[in-house]
Coordinates of C-alpha atoms and ligand atoms in Angstrom, one line a residue:
X1383 CA 86.3 73.9 -160.5
X1384 CA 90.0 74.1 -161.6
X1385 CA 91.2 77.3 -160.1
X1386 CA 94.4 79.4 -160.3
X1387 CA 95.1 81.3 -157.1
X1388 CA 97.6 84.1 -157.7
X1389 CA 99.4 85.1 -154.5
X1390 CA 98.3 81.8 -153.0
X1391 CA 101.4 81.6 -150.9
X1392 CA 100.5 84.9 -149.1
X1393 CA 98.6 85.5 -146.0
X1394 CA 95.0 85.5 -147.3
X1395 CA 95.7 83.5 -150.4
X1396 CA 97.1 80.5 -148.5
X1397 CA 94.0 80.4 -146.3
X1398 CA 91.8 80.5 -149.4
X1399 CA 93.8 77.7 -150.9
X1400 CA 93.0 75.5 -147.9
X1401 CA 89.3 76.5 -148.1
X1402 CA 89.1 75.7 -151.9
X1403 CA 90.7 72.3 -151.4
X1404 CA 88.5 71.5 -148.4
X1405 CA 85.5 72.3 -150.6
X1406 CA 86.6 69.9 -153.3
X1407 CA 88.0 72.3 -155.9
X1408 CA 91.3 71.7 -157.7
X1409 CA 93.5 74.7 -156.9
X1410 CA 97.0 75.8 -157.9
X1411 CA 99.0 78.7 -156.4
X1412 CA 100.8 81.0 -158.8
X1413 CA 103.2 83.1 -156.7
X1414 CA 106.6 84.7 -157.4
X1415 CA 107.4 84.3 -153.7
X1416 CA 108.5 87.9 -153.3
X1417 CA 106.4 87.9 -150.1
X1418 CA 104.7 84.5 -150.2
X1419 CA 105.9 81.5 -148.3
X1420 CA 106.5 78.2 -150.0
X1421 CA 105.6 76.4 -146.8
X1422 CA 102.2 78.0 -146.7
X1423 CA 101.0 75.8 -149.6
X1424 CA 101.5 72.1 -150.7
X1425 CA 104.6 71.8 -152.8
X1426 CA 102.8 70.0 -155.7
X1427 CA 100.3 72.9 -155.9
X1428 CA 102.8 75.7 -156.1
X1429 CA 103.9 77.2 -159.4
X1430 CA 106.6 79.8 -158.9
X1431 CA 106.2 82.6 -161.4
X1432 CA 105.6 86.2 -161.9
X1433 CA 102.4 87.8 -163.2
X1434 CA 104.4 89.6 -165.9
X1435 CA 105.8 86.3 -167.2
X1436 CA 103.1 85.5 -169.7
X1437 CA 104.8 82.4 -171.0
X1438 CA 104.9 80.9 -167.5
X1439 CA 101.3 81.9 -167.0
X1440 CA 100.3 80.5 -170.3
X1441 CA 101.9 77.1 -169.5
X1442 CA 100.1 77.1 -166.1
X1443 CA 96.7 77.7 -167.7
X1444 CA 97.2 75.0 -170.3
X1445 CA 98.7 72.4 -168.0
X1446 CA 96.1 72.7 -165.3
X1447 CA 93.1 73.5 -167.6
X1448 CA 92.2 76.5 -165.5
X1449 CA 88.6 77.6 -165.4
X1450 CA 88.6 80.4 -162.9
X1451 CA 91.0 82.8 -161.1
X1452 CA 91.2 84.1 -157.6
X1453 CA 93.6 87.0 -157.9
X1454 CA 95.3 87.9 -154.6
X1455 CA 98.8 88.6 -155.9
X1456 CA 99.7 92.3 -155.1
X1457 CA 102.0 94.4 -153.1
X1458 CA 100.1 95.8 -150.0
X1459 CA 102.3 98.0 -147.9
X1460 CA 100.5 101.4 -147.9
X1461 CA 103.6 103.3 -146.7
X1462 CA 105.9 101.8 -149.3
X1463 CA 103.4 102.5 -152.0
X1464 CA 103.8 106.2 -151.2
X1465 CA 107.6 106.2 -151.3
X1466 CA 107.9 103.8 -154.2
X1467 CA 104.7 103.9 -156.3
X1468 CA 106.5 102.5 -159.4
X1469 CA 106.7 99.0 -158.1
X1470 CA 103.0 99.2 -157.1
X1471 CA 101.8 100.2 -160.5
X1472 CA 104.1 97.6 -162.1
X1473 CA 103.1 94.7 -159.9
X1474 CA 99.5 95.5 -159.1
X1475 CA 98.4 97.2 -162.3
X1476 CA 100.7 95.9 -165.1
X1477 CA 100.8 92.4 -163.4
X1478 CA 97.0 92.2 -163.3
X1479 CA 96.7 93.3 -166.9
X1480 CA 99.2 90.7 -167.9
X1481 CA 97.1 88.0 -166.1
X1482 CA 94.0 89.3 -167.8
X1483 CA 95.6 89.0 -171.2
X1484 CA 96.4 85.4 -170.5
X1485 CA 92.9 84.7 -169.2
X1486 CA 91.5 86.1 -172.5
X1487 CA 93.9 83.9 -174.5
X1488 CA 92.5 80.8 -172.7
X1489 CA 88.9 82.1 -172.6
X1490 CA 88.8 82.1 -168.8
X1491 CA 86.1 84.6 -167.8
X1492 CA 85.7 84.1 -164.1
X1493 CA 87.6 86.0 -161.6
X1494 CA 87.4 87.0 -157.9
X1495 CA 89.7 90.0 -157.2
X1496 CA 91.2 91.1 -153.9
X1497 CA 90.3 94.7 -153.5
X1498 CA 90.4 96.7 -150.3
X1499 CA 88.7 99.3 -148.1
X1500 CA 91.7 101.4 -148.9
X1501 CA 89.9 102.3 -152.1
X1502 CA 87.4 104.4 -150.0
X1503 CA 90.2 106.7 -148.6
X1504 CA 88.7 108.7 -145.8
X1505 CA 85.0 108.0 -146.0
X1506 CA 82.3 110.7 -145.3
X1507 CA 80.0 108.1 -143.7
X1508 CA 80.3 105.1 -141.5
X1509 CA 79.5 102.3 -142.0
X1510 CA 80.9 102.2 -145.5
X1511 CA 78.6 100.8 -148.2
X1512 CA 79.6 99.7 -151.6
X1513 CA 78.1 103.0 -152.9
X1514 CA 80.4 105.1 -150.7
X1515 CA 82.5 107.2 -153.1
X1516 CA 85.9 105.6 -153.7
X1517 CA 88.7 108.2 -153.2
X1518 CA 91.9 106.4 -152.4
X1519 CA 94.5 108.5 -150.6
X1520 CA 97.6 106.4 -151.4
X1521 CA 99.0 104.6 -154.5
X1522 CA 98.2 101.2 -153.1
X1523 CA 94.5 102.2 -153.0
X1524 CA 94.8 103.7 -156.5
X1525 CA 96.2 100.5 -158.0
X1526 CA 93.4 98.4 -156.5
X1527 CA 90.7 100.9 -157.8
X1528 CA 92.2 100.8 -161.3
X1529 CA 91.9 97.1 -161.5
X1530 CA 88.3 97.2 -160.2
X1531 CA 87.6 99.6 -163.1
X1532 CA 89.4 97.4 -165.6
X1533 CA 87.3 94.4 -164.5
X1534 CA 84.1 96.5 -164.8
X1535 CA 85.0 97.2 -168.4
X1536 CA 86.1 93.6 -169.1
X1537 CA 82.8 92.3 -167.8
X1538 CA 80.9 94.5 -170.3
X1539 CA 83.2 94.0 -173.3
X1540 CA 84.2 90.4 -172.9
X1541 CA 81.4 88.9 -170.9
X1542 CA 83.5 88.2 -167.8
X1543 CA 81.9 87.4 -164.4
X1544 CA 83.9 89.4 -161.8
X1545 CA 83.6 90.0 -158.1
X1546 CA 85.8 92.5 -156.4
X1547 CA 86.0 91.8 -152.6
X1548 CA 86.9 94.9 -150.7
X1549 CA 88.6 93.6 -147.5
X1550 CA 88.6 95.4 -144.3
X1551 CA 91.3 94.4 -141.7
X1552 CA 92.3 90.8 -142.3
X1553 CA 93.4 89.2 -139.1
X1554 CA 93.8 85.9 -137.2
X1555 CA 95.1 82.5 -138.4
X1556 CA 93.9 79.1 -139.3
X1557 CA 92.2 77.2 -136.5
X1558 CA 94.7 74.4 -136.5
X1559 CA 97.6 76.8 -136.1
X1560 CA 99.3 75.5 -139.2
X1561 CA 99.3 78.7 -141.3
X1562 CA 99.0 82.4 -140.3
X1563 CA 100.3 85.9 -140.7
X1564 CA 104.0 86.4 -141.5
X1565 CA 104.9 89.7 -143.1
X1566 CA 108.4 91.1 -143.4
X1567 CA 108.4 93.9 -142.4
X1568 CA 105.4 93.4 -140.1
X1569 CA 103.3 96.6 -139.9
X1570 CA 99.9 95.3 -138.8
X1571 CA 98.6 96.0 -135.3
X1572 CA 97.6 92.6 -134.0
X1573 CA 100.8 90.7 -134.9
X1574 CA 102.9 93.6 -133.5
X1575 CA 101.0 93.6 -130.2
X1576 CA 101.3 89.8 -129.9
X1577 CA 105.1 90.0 -130.6
X1578 CA 105.4 92.7 -127.9
X1579 CA 103.4 90.7 -125.4
X1580 CA 105.6 87.6 -126.0
X1581 CA 108.7 89.7 -125.4
X1582 CA 109.9 89.4 -129.0
X1583 CA 110.1 93.1 -129.6
X1584 CA 109.9 96.4 -127.7
X1585 CA 106.8 98.5 -127.1
X1586 CA 104.4 99.0 -130.0
X1587 CA 103.9 102.6 -131.0
X1588 CA 100.2 103.6 -130.9
X1589 CA 99.6 106.0 -133.7
X1590 CA 97.4 108.7 -132.3
X1591 CA 95.1 109.2 -129.3
X1592 CA 93.3 112.3 -130.5
X1593 CA 91.1 110.9 -133.2
X1594 CA 87.3 111.8 -133.2
X1595 CA 86.5 108.3 -132.0
X1596 CA 85.1 107.2 -128.6
X1597 CA 88.5 106.6 -127.0
X1598 CA 90.6 108.7 -129.3
X1599 CA 92.3 105.8 -131.1
X1600 CA 91.5 104.5 -134.6
X1601 CA 88.6 102.2 -135.2
X1602 CA 88.9 99.2 -137.6
X1603 CA 86.7 96.3 -138.7
X1604 CA 88.8 93.2 -138.1
X1605 CA 87.8 90.2 -140.1
X1606 CA 89.1 86.7 -139.6
X1607 CA 91.2 85.4 -142.5
X1608 CA 89.1 82.2 -142.7
X1609 CA 86.0 84.2 -143.0
X1610 CA 87.6 86.1 -145.9
X1611 CA 88.5 82.7 -147.4
X1612 CA 85.0 81.4 -147.1
X1613 CA 83.6 84.5 -148.8
X1614 CA 85.8 83.7 -151.8
X1615 CA 84.2 80.3 -152.2
X1616 CA 80.8 81.8 -152.1
X1617 CA 81.8 84.5 -154.6
X1618 CA 83.2 81.9 -156.9
X1619 CA 79.8 80.1 -156.8
X1620 CA 77.9 83.2 -157.6
X1621 CA 79.9 84.4 -160.6
X1622 CA 77.7 85.1 -163.5
X1623 CA 78.7 86.2 -167.0
X1624 CA 78.6 89.9 -168.0
X1625 CA 78.7 91.1 -164.4
X1626 CA 80.9 93.0 -162.1
X1627 CA 80.0 93.2 -158.4
X1628 CA 82.0 94.9 -155.7
X1629 CA 81.3 93.6 -152.1
X1630 CA 82.7 94.7 -148.8
X1631 CA 84.1 92.1 -146.5
X1632 CA 84.1 93.1 -142.9
X1633 CA 82.1 91.9 -139.9
X1634 CA 80.3 95.2 -139.7
X1635 CA 81.7 96.1 -136.3
X1636 CA 84.5 98.3 -135.3
X1637 CA 87.1 98.0 -132.6
X1638 CA 89.5 100.7 -131.4
X1639 CA 93.2 100.3 -131.1
X1640 CA 92.8 100.4 -127.3
X1641 CA 90.2 97.6 -127.5
X1642 CA 92.5 95.5 -129.6
X1643 CA 95.3 96.0 -127.0
X1644 CA 92.9 94.9 -124.2
X1645 CA 91.9 91.8 -126.3
X1646 CA 95.5 90.8 -126.7
X1647 CA 96.2 91.3 -123.0
X1648 CA 93.1 89.2 -122.1
X1649 CA 94.0 86.4 -124.5
X1650 CA 97.6 86.3 -123.6
X1651 CA 97.1 86.9 -119.9
X1652 CA 99.9 89.4 -119.8
X1653 CA 100.4 93.1 -120.4
X1654 CA 101.3 94.5 -123.8
X1655 CA 104.0 97.1 -123.7
X1656 CA 102.9 100.1 -125.8
X1657 CA 104.0 103.7 -126.3
X1658 CA 101.5 106.4 -127.3
X1659 CA 102.8 108.5 -130.1
X1660 CA 101.7 110.8 -133.0
X1661 CA 99.2 109.9 -135.7
X1662 CA 100.5 107.9 -138.7
X1663 CA 100.0 109.8 -141.9
X1664 CA 97.1 108.6 -144.0
X1665 CA 95.3 106.6 -141.3
X1666 CA 91.5 107.3 -141.5
X1667 CA 89.9 107.6 -138.0
X1668 CA 87.3 104.8 -138.6
X1669 CA 86.7 102.2 -141.2
X1670 CA 83.7 99.9 -140.6
X1671 CA 82.0 97.9 -143.3
X1672 CA 78.4 97.8 -144.0
X1673 CA 78.4 94.0 -144.6
X1674 CA 74.8 93.5 -145.7
X1675 CA 75.6 93.0 -149.4
X1676 CA 78.0 90.1 -148.6
X1677 CA 75.3 88.5 -146.5
X1678 CA 72.6 89.0 -149.1
X1679 CA 74.5 88.3 -152.4
X1680 CA 76.8 85.6 -151.2
X1681 CA 74.7 84.1 -148.4
X1682 CA 77.9 84.6 -146.3
X1683 CA 78.1 85.0 -142.6
X1684 CA 81.4 85.6 -140.7
X1685 CA 81.9 82.8 -138.1
X1686 CA 84.3 84.8 -135.9
X1687 CA 82.8 88.0 -134.7
X1688 CA 84.3 88.2 -131.2
X1689 CA 87.6 90.1 -131.3
X1690 CA 89.0 87.8 -128.6
X1691 CA 88.4 84.7 -130.8
X1692 CA 90.2 86.4 -133.7
X1693 CA 93.1 87.4 -131.5
X1694 CA 93.2 84.0 -129.9
X1695 CA 93.8 82.3 -133.3
X1696 CA 96.6 84.8 -134.1
X1697 CA 98.1 84.3 -130.7
X1698 CA 98.1 80.6 -131.2
X1699 CA 100.0 80.9 -134.5
X1700 CA 102.6 83.4 -133.3
X1701 CA 103.3 81.6 -130.0
X1702 CA 103.9 78.3 -131.9
X1703 CA 105.9 80.0 -134.7
X1704 CA 108.3 82.5 -133.3
X1705 CA 109.9 83.0 -136.7
X1706 CA 106.8 82.5 -138.8
X1707 CA 107.1 80.1 -141.6
X1708 CA 110.8 79.6 -141.0
X1709 CA 109.9 77.4 -138.0
X1710 CA 106.9 75.8 -139.7
X1711 CA 106.6 72.3 -141.2
X1712 CA 104.9 71.9 -144.5
Ligands
LIG754 N1 98.5 100.9 -135.5 C1 99.3 101.4 -134.5 N2 100.6 101.0 -134.4 C2 101.2 100.1 -135.2 C3 100.4 99.6 -136.3 C4 99.1 100.0 -136.4 O1 98.7 102.2 -133.7 O2 102.4 99.8 -135.1 C5 97.1 101.3 -135.7 C6 96.9 102.0 -137.0 O3 97.1 103.4 -136.8 C7 95.5 101.7 -137.3 C8 95.3 100.3 -136.7 O4 96.3 100.1 -135.8 O5 94.6 102.5 -136.7 C9 95.3 99.2 -137.7 O6 96.5 99.3 -138.4 P1 97.1 98.2 -139.5 O7 98.4 98.7 -140.0 O8 97.0 96.9 -138.8 O9 96.0 98.2 -140.6 P2 95.4 99.4 -141.5 O10 94.1 99.7 -141.0 O11 96.4 100.5 -141.5 O12 95.6 98.7 -142.9 C10 94.6 97.8 -143.4 C11 95.3 96.9 -144.4 C12 95.8 97.6 -145.5 C13 94.7 98.4 -146.1 C14 94.2 99.4 -145.1 C15 93.1 100.3 -145.5 O13 96.3 96.2 -143.7 O14 96.2 96.7 -146.5 O15 93.7 98.6 -144.0 O16 93.1 101.4 -144.8 F1 95.2 99.2 -147.1

């Protein structure tokens, strides 16, 4: 298929671009590079543009005869979404609607949308199934839920085939160490712990040790970014007209912050300096996916289910790229 990957220069999008190309698809990245990295994708496959620039989008659809869309482009800093919701509604909601308008103009009716476990807020039950009520607790989660709802309506009214993939904690890096996680600012646990272990920053603050979890720290479902990418390929293959399906993407197993620290220490063979501190506002105690639907509907299986393997791939990337993509070759 001929596929447009919005946000394809970002962390998850760039891994999906690789997977699409490896599977024989023709894929183009559409990215405004506000957070994406040009070096994360092949130069001749990168279109620099904003989702709100309909003319640019139009041209991209025509020129490349796009048949389906993987829609990753979004702002994704939870804390920033609370202090500056305007840019989240503009980019994530208005930007998506602009993309959808252009898709309609070109009669493209297939889309895989990047949603998130943040749409569940603080769930009443663990593991989280797709039927767990969605009650986001921050603007980032609200914007993602709004787009899920829009796609549900578009599938009914316009016959679109839509899958919303609700990611749990994306982590790790490509097996060959060529692309990986590079956020500015970095807020995610695993890259912060690795940077601290490598002496590139001071101790990492551990947000809360009094949660109602086995060791008092938060529990998350860490899923390897290449497993996320492979699920997109499967989702693309299963898209059927007039349907909207939401699917959790996690491995179905949770690890506490303390377990992640131990995994980084084991992989790196050195201690990680940490500092225990208060809870971070808005952090649910535990988020673990019920991942059965992904396995049943998509025929998908995560390949990396050992935390040490996920951390090892991240370690490899960060060790080789002290400044992320700035020290990376194309
Ligand atoms: N953590 C720390 N110290 C840090 C950073 C994180 O203790 O410096 C803890 C957090 O409290 C949390 C765990 O490590 O318990 C994981 O935190 P991340 O920031 O790596 O990931 P989150 O679970 O907060 O966020 C992820 C995605 C978001 C998504 C969210 C849904 O990155 O995009 O899940 O809750 F919105």
